[in-house]
Amino acid sequence: MNLPDHCIIPDWPAPANVKALQTTRHGGISAVPYDTLNLGSHVGDNPLAVARNREFLNRLLPSEPVWLEQVHGTIVANADHASCQPRADACIARHRAAVCVVMTADCLPLLLCDEQGTVVGAVHAGWRGLCDGVIETTVLAMDVPPQNLMAWMGPAISREHFEVGGEVRDAFVAVQPQAAAAFVGGDHGKWYADLYALARLRLEALGITKICGGGHCTYRERERFFSYRRDGVTGRMGTFIWLG
């Protein structure tokens, strides 16, 4: 698969038949503030520009992706049998060439696959979905032993730039006391949350130890990534996975 330089290929030990890619903000036609490869049709961008951007991505994929209506929940769609834009925050596939995708602009995009290359998954993990168990529901839907799974964490906002209220920390700690280590205290009762660390804790608790990625910050890397926390009105990136 020949990909443009502005796309990211996940660096993880996935089987050869597992294909994945991560877009950045480059390579499309959307105008400021969605410049340029905005894939989100719900953010106020010109619909024609979004359609053209998606058409560009489709040329790199074996089939039309299953675009989700993401709502920061825990519902998992199945790309093998999905209807038009299901309301969900994760997607799995077992059929060859069925493409899963999640869109983000600070939330954590997480990819999953098994060591045998029989099932793949994509997860949109904002703090609400992550706390409520979107990773757990996705792993359950994949229906393979968790210890046979591996994960790749795509570009998300880093702890240094992700300020949250005390209720967010309390919610995570109530489920998993060790999650307290993923928060650093800020001013006026606020906290800085590490989405990467929180996701890693959830994955490890499930028995998933092969965890890669997690080295980017969407907020800090302004020239490369969209960031809702930084810019407010902005585009969305896509994280894709399928079986080849």
XYZ file of C-alpha atoms in Angstrom, residues 51-168:
118
model
C -16.745 14.699 0.463
C -13.654 15.338 -1.660
C -11.379 14.640 1.290
C -13.153 11.357 1.969
C -12.942 10.430 -1.710
C -9.182 10.930 -1.518
C -8.990 8.542 1.436
C -11.234 6.031 -0.295
C -8.628 5.643 -3.014
C -6.265 4.297 -0.359
C -8.799 1.864 1.098
C -10.334 -1.411 -0.121
C -13.900 -0.219 0.532
C -15.952 2.676 1.883
C -15.261 2.995 5.629
C -18.048 2.655 8.160
C -18.263 6.254 9.393
C -19.697 6.470 12.907
C -21.890 9.017 14.623
C -19.649 9.330 17.678
C -21.318 10.306 20.956
C -18.668 9.623 23.653
C -20.374 6.366 24.580
C -19.497 2.677 24.677
C -21.543 1.166 21.837
C -19.580 -0.966 19.354
C -20.610 -1.196 15.690
C -19.792 -4.115 13.407
C -18.343 -3.032 10.062
C -19.245 -6.405 8.560
C -22.968 -5.632 8.853
C -23.184 -1.921 9.701
C -25.978 0.358 8.574
C -25.339 3.886 7.326
C -23.402 5.836 9.978
C -24.259 3.824 13.096
C -24.359 5.664 16.418
C -21.309 4.202 18.150
C -17.824 5.004 19.427
C -16.038 1.843 18.351
C -16.130 -0.530 15.426
C -14.918 -4.076 14.804
C -14.546 -6.192 11.660
C -13.826 -9.818 10.803
C -14.533 -9.731 7.084
C -11.726 -8.961 4.695
C -11.765 -5.354 3.367
C -14.399 -4.097 5.844
C -12.908 -0.796 7.021
C -13.312 0.541 10.567
C -12.638 4.222 11.275
C -12.877 6.628 14.198
C -12.456 10.403 14.016
C -10.629 12.482 16.613
C -9.153 15.892 17.349
C -7.721 15.367 20.891
C -9.556 12.221 22.025
C -7.529 9.020 21.861
C -7.898 6.833 18.759
C -7.099 3.242 19.662
C -6.583 0.334 17.267
C -6.833 -3.329 18.241
C -6.130 -6.613 16.477
C -5.448 -10.201 17.432
C -2.159 -11.994 16.854
C -3.751 -14.285 14.269
C -5.131 -11.425 12.176
C -8.763 -12.563 12.355
C -10.416 -9.492 13.901
C -9.680 -5.768 14.136
C -11.166 -2.859 16.047
C -11.039 0.937 16.200
C -11.993 2.864 19.341
C -12.812 6.544 19.944
C -11.668 7.028 23.541
C -12.444 10.434 24.967
C -12.404 10.639 28.739
C -16.115 9.819 29.089
C -16.055 6.745 26.895
C -12.739 5.614 28.334
C -14.031 5.918 31.885
C -17.335 4.219 31.052
C -15.613 1.230 29.435
C -15.493 1.666 25.660
C -12.248 -0.316 25.503
C -13.749 -3.132 27.547
C -16.912 -3.340 25.431
C -14.833 -3.387 22.249
C -12.600 -6.189 23.504
C -15.702 -8.142 24.536
C -17.202 -7.684 21.064
C -14.004 -8.904 19.411
C -14.587 -12.254 21.161
C -10.989 -13.445 21.383
C -8.852 -13.936 24.501
C -7.592 -10.457 25.493
C -4.069 -11.775 25.957
C -4.036 -12.480 22.204
C -4.769 -8.836 21.381
C -2.417 -5.943 20.744
C -3.115 -2.214 20.739
C -1.852 0.944 19.052
C -2.578 4.365 20.536
C -2.842 7.137 17.955
C -2.363 10.905 18.345
C -4.186 12.413 21.331
C -3.863 15.420 23.595
C -1.052 15.067 26.136
C -1.409 15.424 29.895
C 0.312 18.806 29.879
C -2.554 20.315 27.887
C -5.581 18.304 29.049
C -7.030 20.103 32.059
C -10.115 18.506 33.639
C -12.241 18.957 36.731
C -11.943 16.937 39.889
C -15.067 14.983 38.969
C -13.189 13.430 36.040
